[in-house]
mmCIF file of C-alpha atoms in Angstrom:
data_model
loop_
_atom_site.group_PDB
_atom_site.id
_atom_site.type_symbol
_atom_site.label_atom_id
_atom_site.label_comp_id
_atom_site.label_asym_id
_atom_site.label_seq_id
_atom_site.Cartn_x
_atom_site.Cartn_y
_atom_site.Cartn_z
ATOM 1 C CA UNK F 249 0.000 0.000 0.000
ATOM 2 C CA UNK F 250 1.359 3.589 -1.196
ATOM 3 C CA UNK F 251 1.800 5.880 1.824
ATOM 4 C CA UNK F 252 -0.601 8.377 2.198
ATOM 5 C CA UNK F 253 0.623 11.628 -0.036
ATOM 6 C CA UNK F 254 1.069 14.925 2.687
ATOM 7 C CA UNK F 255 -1.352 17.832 1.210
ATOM 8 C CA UNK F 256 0.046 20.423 2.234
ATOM 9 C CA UNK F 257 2.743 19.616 -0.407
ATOM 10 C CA UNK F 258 0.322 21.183 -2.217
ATOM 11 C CA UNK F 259 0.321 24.328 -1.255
ATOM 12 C CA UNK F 260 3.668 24.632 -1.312
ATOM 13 C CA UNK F 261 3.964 23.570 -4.586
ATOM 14 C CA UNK F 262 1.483 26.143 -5.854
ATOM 15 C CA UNK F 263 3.515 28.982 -4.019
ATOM 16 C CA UNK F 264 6.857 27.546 -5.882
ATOM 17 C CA UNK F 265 5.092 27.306 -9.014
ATOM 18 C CA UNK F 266 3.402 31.504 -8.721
ATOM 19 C CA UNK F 267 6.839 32.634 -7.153
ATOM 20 C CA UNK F 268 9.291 30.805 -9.406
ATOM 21 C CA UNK F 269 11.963 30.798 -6.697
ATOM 22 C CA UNK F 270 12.298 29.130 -3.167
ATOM 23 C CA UNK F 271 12.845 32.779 -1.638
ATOM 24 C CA UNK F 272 9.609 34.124 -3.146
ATOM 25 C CA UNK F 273 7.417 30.862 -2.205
ATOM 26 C CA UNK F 274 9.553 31.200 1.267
ATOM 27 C CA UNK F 275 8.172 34.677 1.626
ATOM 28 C CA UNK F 276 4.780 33.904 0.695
ATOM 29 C CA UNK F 277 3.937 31.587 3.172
ATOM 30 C CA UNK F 278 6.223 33.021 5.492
ATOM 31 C CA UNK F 279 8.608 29.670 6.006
ATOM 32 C CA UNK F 280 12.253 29.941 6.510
ATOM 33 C CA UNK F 281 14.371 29.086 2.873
ATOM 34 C CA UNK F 282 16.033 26.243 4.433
ATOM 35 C CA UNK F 283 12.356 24.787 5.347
ATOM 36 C CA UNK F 284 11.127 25.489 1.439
ATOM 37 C CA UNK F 285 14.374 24.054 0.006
ATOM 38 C CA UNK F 286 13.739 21.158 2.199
ATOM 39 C CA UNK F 287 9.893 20.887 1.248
ATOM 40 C CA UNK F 288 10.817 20.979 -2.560
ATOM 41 C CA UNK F 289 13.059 18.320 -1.963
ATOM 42 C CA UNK F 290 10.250 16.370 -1.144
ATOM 43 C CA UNK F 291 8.170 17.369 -3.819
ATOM 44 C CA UNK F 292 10.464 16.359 -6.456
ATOM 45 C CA UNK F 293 10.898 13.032 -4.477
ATOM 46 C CA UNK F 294 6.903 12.451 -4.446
ATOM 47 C CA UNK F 295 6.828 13.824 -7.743
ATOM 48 C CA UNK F 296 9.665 12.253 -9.300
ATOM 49 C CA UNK F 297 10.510 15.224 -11.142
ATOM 50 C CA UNK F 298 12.508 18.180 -10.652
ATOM 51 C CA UNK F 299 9.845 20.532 -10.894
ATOM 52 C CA UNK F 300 12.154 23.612 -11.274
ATOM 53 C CA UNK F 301 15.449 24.031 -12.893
ATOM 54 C CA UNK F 302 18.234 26.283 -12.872
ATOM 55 C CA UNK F 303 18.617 28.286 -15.249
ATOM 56 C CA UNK F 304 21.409 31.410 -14.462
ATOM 57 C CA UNK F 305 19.940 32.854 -11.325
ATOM 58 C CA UNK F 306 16.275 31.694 -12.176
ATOM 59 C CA UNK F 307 14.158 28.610 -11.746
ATOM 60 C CA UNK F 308 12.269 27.034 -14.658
ATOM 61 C CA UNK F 309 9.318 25.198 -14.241
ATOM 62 C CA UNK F 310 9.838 21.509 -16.118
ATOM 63 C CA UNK F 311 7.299 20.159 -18.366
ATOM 64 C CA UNK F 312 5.376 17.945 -15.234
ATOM 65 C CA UNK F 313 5.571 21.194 -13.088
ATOM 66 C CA UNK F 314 3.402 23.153 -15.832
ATOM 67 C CA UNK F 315 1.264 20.467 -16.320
ATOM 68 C CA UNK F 316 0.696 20.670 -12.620
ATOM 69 C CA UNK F 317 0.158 24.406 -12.712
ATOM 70 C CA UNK F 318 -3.065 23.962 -14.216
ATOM 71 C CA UNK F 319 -4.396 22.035 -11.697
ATOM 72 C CA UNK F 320 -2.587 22.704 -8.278
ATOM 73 C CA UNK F 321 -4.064 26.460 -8.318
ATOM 74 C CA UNK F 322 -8.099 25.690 -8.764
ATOM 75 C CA UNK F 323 -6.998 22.770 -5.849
ATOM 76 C CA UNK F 324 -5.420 25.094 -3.388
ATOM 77 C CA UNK F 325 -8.307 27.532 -3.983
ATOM 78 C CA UNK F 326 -10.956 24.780 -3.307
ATOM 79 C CA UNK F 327 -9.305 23.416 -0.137
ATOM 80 C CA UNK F 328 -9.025 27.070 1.159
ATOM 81 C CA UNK F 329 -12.674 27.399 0.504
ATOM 82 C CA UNK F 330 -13.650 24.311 1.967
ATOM 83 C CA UNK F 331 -12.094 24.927 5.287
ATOM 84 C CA UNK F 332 -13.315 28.607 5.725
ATOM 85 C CA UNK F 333 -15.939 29.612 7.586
ATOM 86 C CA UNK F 334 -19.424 29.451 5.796
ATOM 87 C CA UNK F 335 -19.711 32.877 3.840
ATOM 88 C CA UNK F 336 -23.255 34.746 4.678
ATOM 89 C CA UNK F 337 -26.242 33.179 2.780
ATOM 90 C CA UNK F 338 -27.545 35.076 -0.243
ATOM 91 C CA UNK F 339 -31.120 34.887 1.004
ATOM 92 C CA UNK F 340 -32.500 36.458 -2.334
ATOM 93 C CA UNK F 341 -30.817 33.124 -4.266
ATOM 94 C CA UNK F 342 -31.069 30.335 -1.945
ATOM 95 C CA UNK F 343 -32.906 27.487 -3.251
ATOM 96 C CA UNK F 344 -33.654 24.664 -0.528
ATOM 97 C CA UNK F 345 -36.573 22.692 1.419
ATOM 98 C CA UNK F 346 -36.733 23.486 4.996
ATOM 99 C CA UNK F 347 -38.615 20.652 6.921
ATOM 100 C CA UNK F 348 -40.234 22.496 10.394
ATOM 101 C CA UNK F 349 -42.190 19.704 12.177
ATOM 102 C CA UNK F 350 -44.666 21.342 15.023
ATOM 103 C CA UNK F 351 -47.710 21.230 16.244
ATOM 104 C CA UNK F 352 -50.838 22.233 14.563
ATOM 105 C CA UNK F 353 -51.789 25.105 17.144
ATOM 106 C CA UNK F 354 -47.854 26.553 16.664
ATOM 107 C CA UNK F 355 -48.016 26.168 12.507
ATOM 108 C CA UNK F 356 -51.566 28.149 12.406
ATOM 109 C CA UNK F 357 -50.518 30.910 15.085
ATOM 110 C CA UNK F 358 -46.870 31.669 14.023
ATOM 111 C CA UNK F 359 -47.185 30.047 10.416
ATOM 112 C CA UNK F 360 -48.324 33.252 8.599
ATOM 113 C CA UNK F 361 -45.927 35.554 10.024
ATOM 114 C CA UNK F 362 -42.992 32.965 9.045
ATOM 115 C CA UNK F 363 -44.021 32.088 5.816
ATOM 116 C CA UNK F 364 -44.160 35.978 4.373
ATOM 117 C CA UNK F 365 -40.933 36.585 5.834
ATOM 118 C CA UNK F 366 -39.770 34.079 3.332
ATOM 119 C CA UNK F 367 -41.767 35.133 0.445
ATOM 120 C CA UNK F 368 -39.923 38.569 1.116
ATOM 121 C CA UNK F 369 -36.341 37.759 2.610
ATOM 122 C CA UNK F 370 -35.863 34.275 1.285
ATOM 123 C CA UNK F 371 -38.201 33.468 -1.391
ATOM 124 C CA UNK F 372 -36.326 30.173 -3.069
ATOM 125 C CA UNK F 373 -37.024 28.765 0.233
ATOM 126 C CA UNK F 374 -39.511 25.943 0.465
ATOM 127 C CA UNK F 375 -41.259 25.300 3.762
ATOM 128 C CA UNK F 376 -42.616 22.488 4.749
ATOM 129 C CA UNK F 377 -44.852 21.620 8.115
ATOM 130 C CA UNK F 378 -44.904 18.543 9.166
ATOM 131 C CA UNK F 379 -47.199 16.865 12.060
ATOM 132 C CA UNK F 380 -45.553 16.656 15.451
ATOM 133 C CA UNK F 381 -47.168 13.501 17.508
ATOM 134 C CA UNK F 382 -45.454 12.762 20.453
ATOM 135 C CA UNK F 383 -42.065 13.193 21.526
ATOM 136 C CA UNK F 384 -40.135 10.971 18.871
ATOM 137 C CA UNK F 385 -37.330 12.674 18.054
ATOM 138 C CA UNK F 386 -36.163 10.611 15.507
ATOM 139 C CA UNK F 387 -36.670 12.346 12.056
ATOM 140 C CA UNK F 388 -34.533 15.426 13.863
ATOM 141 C CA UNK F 389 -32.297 12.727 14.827
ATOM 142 C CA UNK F 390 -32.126 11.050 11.264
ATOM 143 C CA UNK F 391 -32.105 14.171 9.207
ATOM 144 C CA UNK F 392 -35.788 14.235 8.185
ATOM 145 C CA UNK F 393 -36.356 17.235 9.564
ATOM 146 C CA UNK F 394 -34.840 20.332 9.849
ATOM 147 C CA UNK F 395 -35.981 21.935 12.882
ATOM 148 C CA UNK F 396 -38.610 20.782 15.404
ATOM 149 C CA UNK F 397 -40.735 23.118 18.203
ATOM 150 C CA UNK F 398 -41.997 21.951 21.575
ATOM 151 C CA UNK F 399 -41.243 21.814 25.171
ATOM 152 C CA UNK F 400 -37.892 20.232 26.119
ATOM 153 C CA UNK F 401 -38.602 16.849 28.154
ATOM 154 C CA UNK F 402 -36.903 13.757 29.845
ATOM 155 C CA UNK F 403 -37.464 12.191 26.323
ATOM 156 C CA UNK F 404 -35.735 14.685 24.608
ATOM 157 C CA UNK F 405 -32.507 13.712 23.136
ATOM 158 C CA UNK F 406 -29.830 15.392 25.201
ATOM 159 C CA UNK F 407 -27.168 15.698 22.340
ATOM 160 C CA UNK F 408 -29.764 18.338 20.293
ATOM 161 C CA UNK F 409 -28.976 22.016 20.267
ATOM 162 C CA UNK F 410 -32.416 24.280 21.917
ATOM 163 C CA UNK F 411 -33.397 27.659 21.946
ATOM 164 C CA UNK F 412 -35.975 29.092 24.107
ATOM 165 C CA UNK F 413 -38.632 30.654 21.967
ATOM 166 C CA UNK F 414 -41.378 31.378 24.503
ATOM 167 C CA UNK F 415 -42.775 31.446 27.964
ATOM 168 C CA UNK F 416 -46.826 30.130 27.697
ATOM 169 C CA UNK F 417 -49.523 30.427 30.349
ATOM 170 C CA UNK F 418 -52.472 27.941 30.438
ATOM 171 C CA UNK F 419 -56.082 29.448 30.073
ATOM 172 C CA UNK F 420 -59.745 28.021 29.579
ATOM 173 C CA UNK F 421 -61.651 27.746 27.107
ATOM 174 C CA UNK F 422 -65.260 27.147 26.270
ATOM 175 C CA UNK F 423 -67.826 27.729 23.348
ATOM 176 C CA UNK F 424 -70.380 30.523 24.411
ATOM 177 C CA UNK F 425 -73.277 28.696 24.546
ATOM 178 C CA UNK F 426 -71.886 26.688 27.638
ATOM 179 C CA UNK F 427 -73.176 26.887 31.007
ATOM 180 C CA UNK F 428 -70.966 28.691 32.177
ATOM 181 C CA UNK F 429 -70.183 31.433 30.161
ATOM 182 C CA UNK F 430 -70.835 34.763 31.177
ATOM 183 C CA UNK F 431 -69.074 34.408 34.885
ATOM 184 C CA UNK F 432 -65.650 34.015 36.428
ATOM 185 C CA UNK F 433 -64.637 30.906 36.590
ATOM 186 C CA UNK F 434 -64.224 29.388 40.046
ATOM 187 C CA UNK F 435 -61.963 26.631 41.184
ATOM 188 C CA UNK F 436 -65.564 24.702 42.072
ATOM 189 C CA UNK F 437 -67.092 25.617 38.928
ATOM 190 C CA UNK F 438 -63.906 24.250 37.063
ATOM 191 C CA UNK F 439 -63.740 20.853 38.520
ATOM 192 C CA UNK F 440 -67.743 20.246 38.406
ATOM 193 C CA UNK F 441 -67.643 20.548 34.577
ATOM 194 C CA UNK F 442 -66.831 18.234 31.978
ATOM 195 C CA UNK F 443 -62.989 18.667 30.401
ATOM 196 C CA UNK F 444 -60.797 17.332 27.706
ATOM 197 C CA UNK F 445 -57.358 17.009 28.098
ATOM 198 C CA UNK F 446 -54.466 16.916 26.071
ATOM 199 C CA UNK F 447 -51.798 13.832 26.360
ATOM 200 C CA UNK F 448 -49.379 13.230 23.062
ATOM 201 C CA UNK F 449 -48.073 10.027 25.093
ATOM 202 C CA UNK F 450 -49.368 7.111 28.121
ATOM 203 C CA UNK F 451 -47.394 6.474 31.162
ATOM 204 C CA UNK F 452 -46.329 3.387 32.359
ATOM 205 C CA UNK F 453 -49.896 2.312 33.354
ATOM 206 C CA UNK F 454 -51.208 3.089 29.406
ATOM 207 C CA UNK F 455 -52.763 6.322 31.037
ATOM 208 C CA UNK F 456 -52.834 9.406 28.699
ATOM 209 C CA UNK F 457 -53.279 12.392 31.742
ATOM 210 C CA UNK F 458 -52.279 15.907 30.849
ATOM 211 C CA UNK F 459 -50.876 18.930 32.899
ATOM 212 C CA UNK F 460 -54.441 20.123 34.152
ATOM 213 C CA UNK F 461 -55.243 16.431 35.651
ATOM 214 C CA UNK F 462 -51.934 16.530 37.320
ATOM 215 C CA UNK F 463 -52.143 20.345 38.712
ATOM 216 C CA UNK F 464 -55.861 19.629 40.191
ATOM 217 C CA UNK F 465 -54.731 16.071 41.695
ATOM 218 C CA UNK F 466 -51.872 18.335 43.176
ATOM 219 C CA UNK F 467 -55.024 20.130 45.011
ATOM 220 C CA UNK F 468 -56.985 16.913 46.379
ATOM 221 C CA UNK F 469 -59.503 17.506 43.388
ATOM 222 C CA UNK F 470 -60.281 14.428 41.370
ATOM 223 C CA UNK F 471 -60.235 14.510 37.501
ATOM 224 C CA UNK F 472 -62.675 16.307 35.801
ATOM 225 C CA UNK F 473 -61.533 14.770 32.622
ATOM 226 C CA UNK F 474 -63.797 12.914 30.392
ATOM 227 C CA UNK F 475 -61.701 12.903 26.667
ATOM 228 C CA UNK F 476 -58.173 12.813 26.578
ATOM 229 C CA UNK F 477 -56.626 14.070 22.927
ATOM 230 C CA UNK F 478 -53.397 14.293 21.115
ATOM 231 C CA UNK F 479 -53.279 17.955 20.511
ATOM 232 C CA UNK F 480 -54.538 21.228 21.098
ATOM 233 C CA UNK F 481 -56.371 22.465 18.164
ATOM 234 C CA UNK F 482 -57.951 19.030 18.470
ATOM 235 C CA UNK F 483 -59.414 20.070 22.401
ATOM 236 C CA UNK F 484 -60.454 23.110 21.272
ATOM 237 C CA UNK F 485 -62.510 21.484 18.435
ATOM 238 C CA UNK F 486 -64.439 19.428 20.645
ATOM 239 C CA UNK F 487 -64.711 22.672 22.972
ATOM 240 C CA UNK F 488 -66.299 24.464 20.364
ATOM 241 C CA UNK F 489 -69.151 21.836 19.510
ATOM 242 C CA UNK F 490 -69.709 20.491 23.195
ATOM 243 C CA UNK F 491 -69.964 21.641 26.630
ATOM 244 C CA UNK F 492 -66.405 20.404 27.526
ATOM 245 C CA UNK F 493 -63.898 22.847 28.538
ATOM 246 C CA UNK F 494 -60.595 22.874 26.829
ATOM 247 C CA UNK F 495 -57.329 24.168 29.025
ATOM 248 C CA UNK F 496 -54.356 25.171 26.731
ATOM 249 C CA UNK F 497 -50.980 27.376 26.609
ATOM 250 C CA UNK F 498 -52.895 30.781 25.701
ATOM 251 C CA UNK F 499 -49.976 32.325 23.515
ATOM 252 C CA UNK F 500 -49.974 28.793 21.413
ATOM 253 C CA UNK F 501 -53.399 28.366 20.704
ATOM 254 C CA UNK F 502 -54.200 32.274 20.173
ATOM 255 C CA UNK F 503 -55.657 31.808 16.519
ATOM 256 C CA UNK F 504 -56.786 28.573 17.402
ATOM 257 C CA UNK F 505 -58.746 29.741 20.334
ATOM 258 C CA UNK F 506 -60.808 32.865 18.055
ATOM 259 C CA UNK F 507 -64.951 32.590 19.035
ATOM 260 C CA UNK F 508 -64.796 30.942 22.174
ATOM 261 C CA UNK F 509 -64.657 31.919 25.749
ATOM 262 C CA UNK F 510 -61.392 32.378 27.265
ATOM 263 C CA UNK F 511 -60.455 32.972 30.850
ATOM 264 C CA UNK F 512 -57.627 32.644 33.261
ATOM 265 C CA UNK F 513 -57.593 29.442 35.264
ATOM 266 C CA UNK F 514 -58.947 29.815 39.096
ATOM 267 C CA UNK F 515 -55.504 27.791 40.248
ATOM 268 C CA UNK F 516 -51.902 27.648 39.415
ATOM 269 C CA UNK F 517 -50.524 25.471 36.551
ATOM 270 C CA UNK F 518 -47.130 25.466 35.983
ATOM 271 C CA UNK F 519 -46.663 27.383 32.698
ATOM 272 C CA UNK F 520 -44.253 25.958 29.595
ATOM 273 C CA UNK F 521 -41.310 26.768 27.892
ATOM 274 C CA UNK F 522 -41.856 26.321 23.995
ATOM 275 C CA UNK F 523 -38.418 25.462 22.784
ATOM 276 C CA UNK F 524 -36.548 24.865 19.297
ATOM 277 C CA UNK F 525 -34.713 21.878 19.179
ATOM 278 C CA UNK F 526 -31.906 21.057 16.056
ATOM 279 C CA UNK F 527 -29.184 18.594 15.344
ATOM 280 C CA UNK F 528 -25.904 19.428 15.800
ATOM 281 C CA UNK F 529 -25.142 18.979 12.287
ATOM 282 C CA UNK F 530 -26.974 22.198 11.435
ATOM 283 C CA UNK F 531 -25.281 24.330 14.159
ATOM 284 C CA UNK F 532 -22.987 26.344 11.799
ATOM 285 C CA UNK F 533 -25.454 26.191 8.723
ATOM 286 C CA UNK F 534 -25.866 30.171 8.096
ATOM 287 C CA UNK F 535 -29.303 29.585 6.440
ATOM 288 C CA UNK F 536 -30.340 27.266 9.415
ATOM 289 C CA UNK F 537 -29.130 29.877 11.394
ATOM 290 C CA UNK F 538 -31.137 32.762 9.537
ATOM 291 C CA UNK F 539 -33.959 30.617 10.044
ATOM 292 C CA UNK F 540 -33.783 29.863 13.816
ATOM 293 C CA UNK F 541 -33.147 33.825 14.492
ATOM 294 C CA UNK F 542 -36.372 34.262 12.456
ATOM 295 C CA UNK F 543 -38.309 31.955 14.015
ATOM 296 C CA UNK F 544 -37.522 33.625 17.476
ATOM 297 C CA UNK F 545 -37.997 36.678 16.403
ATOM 298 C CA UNK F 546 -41.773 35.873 15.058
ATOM 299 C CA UNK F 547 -42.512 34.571 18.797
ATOM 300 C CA UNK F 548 -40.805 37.211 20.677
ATOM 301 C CA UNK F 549 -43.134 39.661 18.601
ATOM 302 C CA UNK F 550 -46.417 37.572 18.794
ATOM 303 C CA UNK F 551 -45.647 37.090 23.146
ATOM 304 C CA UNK F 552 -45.337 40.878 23.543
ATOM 305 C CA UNK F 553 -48.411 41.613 21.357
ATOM 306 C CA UNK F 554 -50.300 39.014 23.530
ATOM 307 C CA UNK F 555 -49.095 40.679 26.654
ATOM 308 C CA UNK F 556 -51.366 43.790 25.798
ATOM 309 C CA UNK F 557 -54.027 41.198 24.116
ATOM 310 C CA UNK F 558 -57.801 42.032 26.883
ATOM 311 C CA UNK F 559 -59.274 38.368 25.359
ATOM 312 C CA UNK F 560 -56.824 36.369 27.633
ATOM 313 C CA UNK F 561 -57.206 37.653 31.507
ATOM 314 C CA UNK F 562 -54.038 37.528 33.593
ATOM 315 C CA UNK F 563 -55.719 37.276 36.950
ATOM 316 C CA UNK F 564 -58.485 34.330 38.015
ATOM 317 C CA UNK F 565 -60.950 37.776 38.925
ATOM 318 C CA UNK F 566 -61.134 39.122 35.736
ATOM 319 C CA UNK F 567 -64.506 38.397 33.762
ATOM 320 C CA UNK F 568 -64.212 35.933 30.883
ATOM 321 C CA UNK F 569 -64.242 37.433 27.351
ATOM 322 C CA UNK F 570 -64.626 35.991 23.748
ATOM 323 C CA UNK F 571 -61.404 35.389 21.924
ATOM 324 C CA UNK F 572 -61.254 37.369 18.912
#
């Protein structure tokens, strides 16, 4: 087996070959002479050629080492280019397919805003959603997916990269024909009614329980739930048709949540932290990048809008109003 050739041989011979003497290619990447006399030694040994002659006080290039000149030049420039730091994306001539997988409640509320930033800033740039069930990381994992939203778990996959994109609060919600529209909300009132809950995965005992089961178990209430679902624009669906009550994140669902009754919850519920989660592969990618600052942008604009939003009540004494 041949020894594996040294590359760097390379770019000394393309110094050589521009400065036709082994002070010039010395000077040029700023070796000693004795070290360049030495490394042409070892080109004309790996080379078996002489590469450059004397002839008077000059050096000649020989046949082999012009031959060579029309290749080792384009090399040294691709090498150089390939170990540099990623240039700046041209946004305005990027063509890809960015795969976002998310929740329905997350594509509907921050989709729009997302989508004409693209159509402006990046407009070669296909999006697509795709359906987040559960917490299988695995197409992030595999490369299936570019970059995936949700709150950071004990199933999440340690080795990702996550950003936090948003703090979320939980609030009710009900259609207005329910029973008990038109009134605050009391802790009472909450656990006599009928609920559906929201559960992407069972526990060890095949139960499906979300947060608002475990917050009023917390309390010594039992569980007002009577349908458990896999997601929230799913709860609020069966809100707005029946007389359950639907609790969700309030900044997450804020489209979602438009025509029904909304109110802040008579106890405390932990909030969540809405997180974006990529592989490692895509750390340094500058239009992955341009795409993560984006996306956190979108949500930092949408939570301080909702700050100032009346339809979702910050205290449990505040009246109920209608989304709009």
């Amino acid at each position: 087996m041949s020894p594996r050739p040294d590359f760097n041989l390379l770019i000394t011979l393309d110094a050589l070959l521009k400065e036709g003497s082994v002070l010039g290619a010395a000077n040029r990447l700023q070796l000693s002479p004795s070290a360049m006399s030495r490394a042409l030694a070892r080109l004309r040994a790996t080379t078996g050629d002489p590469l450059l002659v004397r002839t008077g006080r000059k050096l000649v290039p020989t046949p082999r080492a012009l031959e060579l000149s029309q290749i080792t030049a384009q090399l040294v420039e691709d090498v150089q280019s390939a170990l540099s730091p990623a240039r700046a994306v041209d946004l305005q001539n990027v063509t890809r397919i960015f795969t976002l997988r998310s929740s329905d409640g997350f594509v509907e509320t921050f989709g729009p805003a997302l989508i004409a930033r693209l159509a402006t800033e990046a407009p070669g740039v296909e999006l697509r959603f795709i359906h987040k069930e559960g917490h299988n990381n695995r197409p992030l994992r595999d490369g299936e997916v570019d970059l995936e939203t949700g709150v950071i778990g004990a199933q999440t996959d340690p080795n990702f990269q996550s950003q936090a994109l948003m703090k979320d609060h939980f609030v009710y919600a009900l259609r207005p024909a329910h029973p008990l529209a038109g009134r605050a909300l009391t802790t009472a009132a909450y656990v006599a009614a009928d609920h559906v809950d929201v559960a992407r995965h069972a526990d060890a005992q095949n139960r499906r329980r979300g947060p608002i089961h475990s917050a009023l178990s917390e309390l010594g209430h039992p569980s007002p739930v009577k349908v458990v679902v896999g997601g929230f624009a799913a709860a609020l669906s069966l809100a707005r048709s029946t007389d359950l009550v639907a609790t969700v994140p309030a900044l997450h669902t804020r489209d979602l949540r438009q025509g029904l009754i909304c109110g802040a919850l008579p106890f405390k519920v932990p909030g969540i932290t809405v997180s974006q989660l990529w592989h490692p592969r895509f750390d340094a990618d500058p239009l992955h990048r341009w795409m993560r600052a984006t996306l956190r942008e979108i949500c930092a604009q949408a939570a301080q809008t909702a700050q100032a939003d009346p339809a979702v009540p910050t205290t449990a004494a505040a009246p109920p109003t209608v989304s709009a």
